[in-house]
């Protein structure tokens, strides 16, 4: 564990993935909370990205799986567009990230397998 870090890498990443999924689910359940919920999820991305720098293999897998969702140059724009999608489009796009077959589930396996 890097000096000054309180949480182990895998636990930290898993907690952030859980939080992002929780906020996307909140946005699916309550349309009026979508801008705030997605904003909260998006706000975790820079912190997650910073922590991912500790492990190049995991970082690469995250970028390959998430692409613009986490890529520094495009993430803010992607999350903004995600929050502003019309309801029908959002209901199609969100399951790509959440749920047992979503991209976040894939990344949970990556983070859990790392074990650091």
mmCIF file of C-alpha atoms in Angstrom:
data_model
loop_
_atom_site.group_PDB
_atom_site.id
_atom_site.type_symbol
_atom_site.label_atom_id
_atom_site.label_comp_id
_atom_site.label_asym_id
_atom_site.label_seq_id
_atom_site.Cartn_x
_atom_site.Cartn_y
_atom_site.Cartn_z
ATOM 1 C CA UNK A 1 0.000 0.000 0.000
ATOM 2 C CA UNK A 2 1.305 3.472 -0.889
ATOM 3 C CA UNK A 3 2.384 5.638 2.040
ATOM 4 C CA UNK A 4 -0.497 7.827 3.181
ATOM 5 C CA UNK A 5 -3.200 5.550 1.805
ATOM 6 C CA UNK A 6 -5.656 4.202 4.335
ATOM 7 C CA UNK A 7 -7.513 1.729 2.152
ATOM 8 C CA UNK A 8 -6.033 -1.109 0.187
ATOM 9 C CA UNK A 9 -6.152 -0.636 -3.580
ATOM 10 C CA UNK A 10 -8.758 -3.317 -4.353
ATOM 11 C CA UNK A 11 -11.082 -2.325 -1.521
ATOM 12 C CA UNK A 12 -10.898 1.319 -2.535
ATOM 13 C CA UNK A 13 -11.649 0.603 -6.197
ATOM 14 C CA UNK A 14 -14.505 -1.754 -5.318
ATOM 15 C CA UNK A 15 -16.062 0.848 -3.017
ATOM 16 C CA UNK A 16 -15.930 3.473 -5.761
ATOM 17 C CA UNK A 17 -17.438 1.124 -8.346
ATOM 18 C CA UNK A 18 -20.251 0.306 -5.904
ATOM 19 C CA UNK A 19 -20.881 4.016 -5.319
ATOM 20 C CA UNK A 20 -20.984 4.787 -9.053
ATOM 21 C CA UNK A 21 -23.435 1.946 -9.635
ATOM 22 C CA UNK A 22 -25.584 3.050 -6.681
ATOM 23 C CA UNK A 23 -25.838 6.564 -8.134
ATOM 24 C CA UNK A 24 -26.722 5.305 -11.624
ATOM 25 C CA UNK A 25 -29.441 3.102 -10.124
ATOM 26 C CA UNK A 26 -30.740 6.106 -8.177
ATOM 27 C CA UNK A 27 -30.916 8.057 -11.434
ATOM 28 C CA UNK A 28 -32.851 5.211 -13.059
ATOM 29 C CA UNK A 29 -35.357 5.045 -10.210
ATOM 30 C CA UNK A 30 -35.954 8.771 -9.804
ATOM 31 C CA UNK A 31 -35.743 10.923 -12.924
ATOM 32 C CA UNK A 32 -35.721 14.131 -10.888
ATOM 33 C CA UNK A 33 -32.559 13.046 -9.075
ATOM 34 C CA UNK A 34 -30.688 12.107 -12.251
ATOM 35 C CA UNK A 35 -28.605 15.292 -12.688
ATOM 36 C CA UNK A 36 -27.420 15.229 -9.072
ATOM 37 C CA UNK A 37 -26.901 11.455 -8.903
ATOM 38 C CA UNK A 38 -24.929 11.336 -12.132
ATOM 39 C CA UNK A 39 -22.981 14.397 -11.030
ATOM 40 C CA UNK A 40 -22.018 12.586 -7.840
ATOM 41 C CA UNK A 41 -20.943 9.504 -9.787
ATOM 42 C CA UNK A 42 -18.930 11.642 -12.206
ATOM 43 C CA UNK A 43 -17.265 13.407 -9.286
ATOM 44 C CA UNK A 44 -15.669 10.156 -8.170
ATOM 45 C CA UNK A 45 -13.989 9.521 -11.522
ATOM 46 C CA UNK A 46 -10.934 11.807 -11.023
ATOM 47 C CA UNK A 47 -10.284 10.310 -7.575
ATOM 48 C CA UNK A 48 -10.693 6.776 -8.928
ATOM 49 C CA UNK A 49 -8.449 7.565 -11.879
ATOM 50 C CA UNK A 50 -5.791 8.912 -9.492
ATOM 51 C CA UNK A 51 -5.842 5.748 -7.411
ATOM 52 C CA UNK A 52 -5.772 3.521 -10.486
ATOM 53 C CA UNK A 53 -2.348 4.970 -11.335
ATOM 54 C CA UNK A 54 -0.943 2.640 -8.679
ATOM 55 C CA UNK A 55 -1.545 -0.376 -10.912
ATOM 56 C CA UNK A 56 -0.839 -0.107 -14.641
ATOM 57 C CA UNK A 57 -2.447 -3.452 -15.503
ATOM 58 C CA UNK A 58 -5.731 -2.607 -13.768
ATOM 59 C CA UNK A 59 -5.665 0.923 -15.185
ATOM 60 C CA UNK A 60 -5.307 -0.424 -18.711
ATOM 61 C CA UNK A 61 -8.218 -2.797 -18.203
ATOM 62 C CA UNK A 62 -10.382 0.041 -16.860
ATOM 63 C CA UNK A 63 -9.590 2.232 -19.855
ATOM 64 C CA UNK A 64 -10.288 -0.634 -22.263
ATOM 65 C CA UNK A 65 -13.626 -1.449 -20.616
ATOM 66 C CA UNK A 66 -14.814 2.091 -19.885
ATOM 67 C CA UNK A 67 -13.146 4.194 -22.572
ATOM 68 C CA UNK A 68 -14.541 7.738 -22.512
ATOM 69 C CA UNK A 69 -16.336 7.092 -19.226
ATOM 70 C CA UNK A 70 -12.987 7.265 -17.408
ATOM 71 C CA UNK A 71 -10.509 8.683 -19.935
ATOM 72 C CA UNK A 72 -9.283 12.020 -18.577
ATOM 73 C CA UNK A 73 -9.760 13.956 -21.825
ATOM 74 C CA UNK A 74 -13.352 12.843 -22.349
ATOM 75 C CA UNK A 75 -14.866 11.770 -19.022
ATOM 76 C CA UNK A 76 -16.391 15.110 -17.994
ATOM 77 C CA UNK A 77 -18.068 15.502 -21.384
ATOM 78 C CA UNK A 78 -19.291 11.896 -21.368
ATOM 79 C CA UNK A 79 -20.827 12.140 -17.878
ATOM 80 C CA UNK A 80 -22.464 15.474 -18.725
ATOM 81 C CA UNK A 81 -24.055 13.947 -21.815
ATOM 82 C CA UNK A 82 -25.109 10.883 -19.823
ATOM 83 C CA UNK A 83 -26.887 13.070 -17.271
ATOM 84 C CA UNK A 84 -28.659 15.051 -19.999
ATOM 85 C CA UNK A 85 -29.884 12.143 -22.159
ATOM 86 C CA UNK A 86 -33.610 11.901 -22.660
ATOM 87 C CA UNK A 87 -35.241 9.352 -20.383
ATOM 88 C CA UNK A 88 -35.641 6.597 -22.976
ATOM 89 C CA UNK A 89 -32.045 6.885 -24.126
ATOM 90 C CA UNK A 90 -30.788 6.887 -20.519
ATOM 91 C CA UNK A 91 -32.778 3.733 -19.735
ATOM 92 C CA UNK A 92 -31.006 1.999 -22.619
ATOM 93 C CA UNK A 93 -27.524 3.344 -21.828
ATOM 94 C CA UNK A 94 -27.487 2.789 -18.045
ATOM 95 C CA UNK A 95 -27.756 -1.025 -18.103
ATOM 96 C CA UNK A 96 -24.564 -1.117 -20.165
ATOM 97 C CA UNK A 97 -22.807 0.044 -16.992
ATOM 98 C CA UNK A 98 -24.842 -1.450 -14.122
ATOM 99 C CA UNK A 99 -26.166 -4.870 -13.259
ATOM 100 C CA UNK A 100 -24.622 -8.319 -13.383
ATOM 101 C CA UNK A 101 -23.606 -7.979 -17.046
ATOM 102 C CA UNK A 102 -22.677 -4.297 -16.935
ATOM 103 C CA UNK A 103 -19.201 -2.951 -17.464
ATOM 104 C CA UNK A 104 -18.880 -2.065 -13.773
ATOM 105 C CA UNK A 105 -19.458 -5.737 -12.871
ATOM 106 C CA UNK A 106 -16.629 -6.718 -15.203
ATOM 107 C CA UNK A 107 -14.358 -4.208 -13.526
ATOM 108 C CA UNK A 108 -15.298 -5.447 -10.065
ATOM 109 C CA UNK A 109 -13.840 -8.813 -11.075
ATOM 110 C CA UNK A 110 -10.682 -7.110 -12.312
ATOM 111 C CA UNK A 111 -10.257 -5.149 -9.086
ATOM 112 C CA UNK A 112 -11.081 -8.119 -6.842
ATOM 113 C CA UNK A 113 -8.625 -10.360 -8.699
ATOM 114 C CA UNK A 114 -5.838 -7.847 -8.147
ATOM 115 C CA UNK A 115 -5.974 -8.376 -4.408
ATOM 116 C CA UNK A 116 -3.598 -5.544 -3.500
#
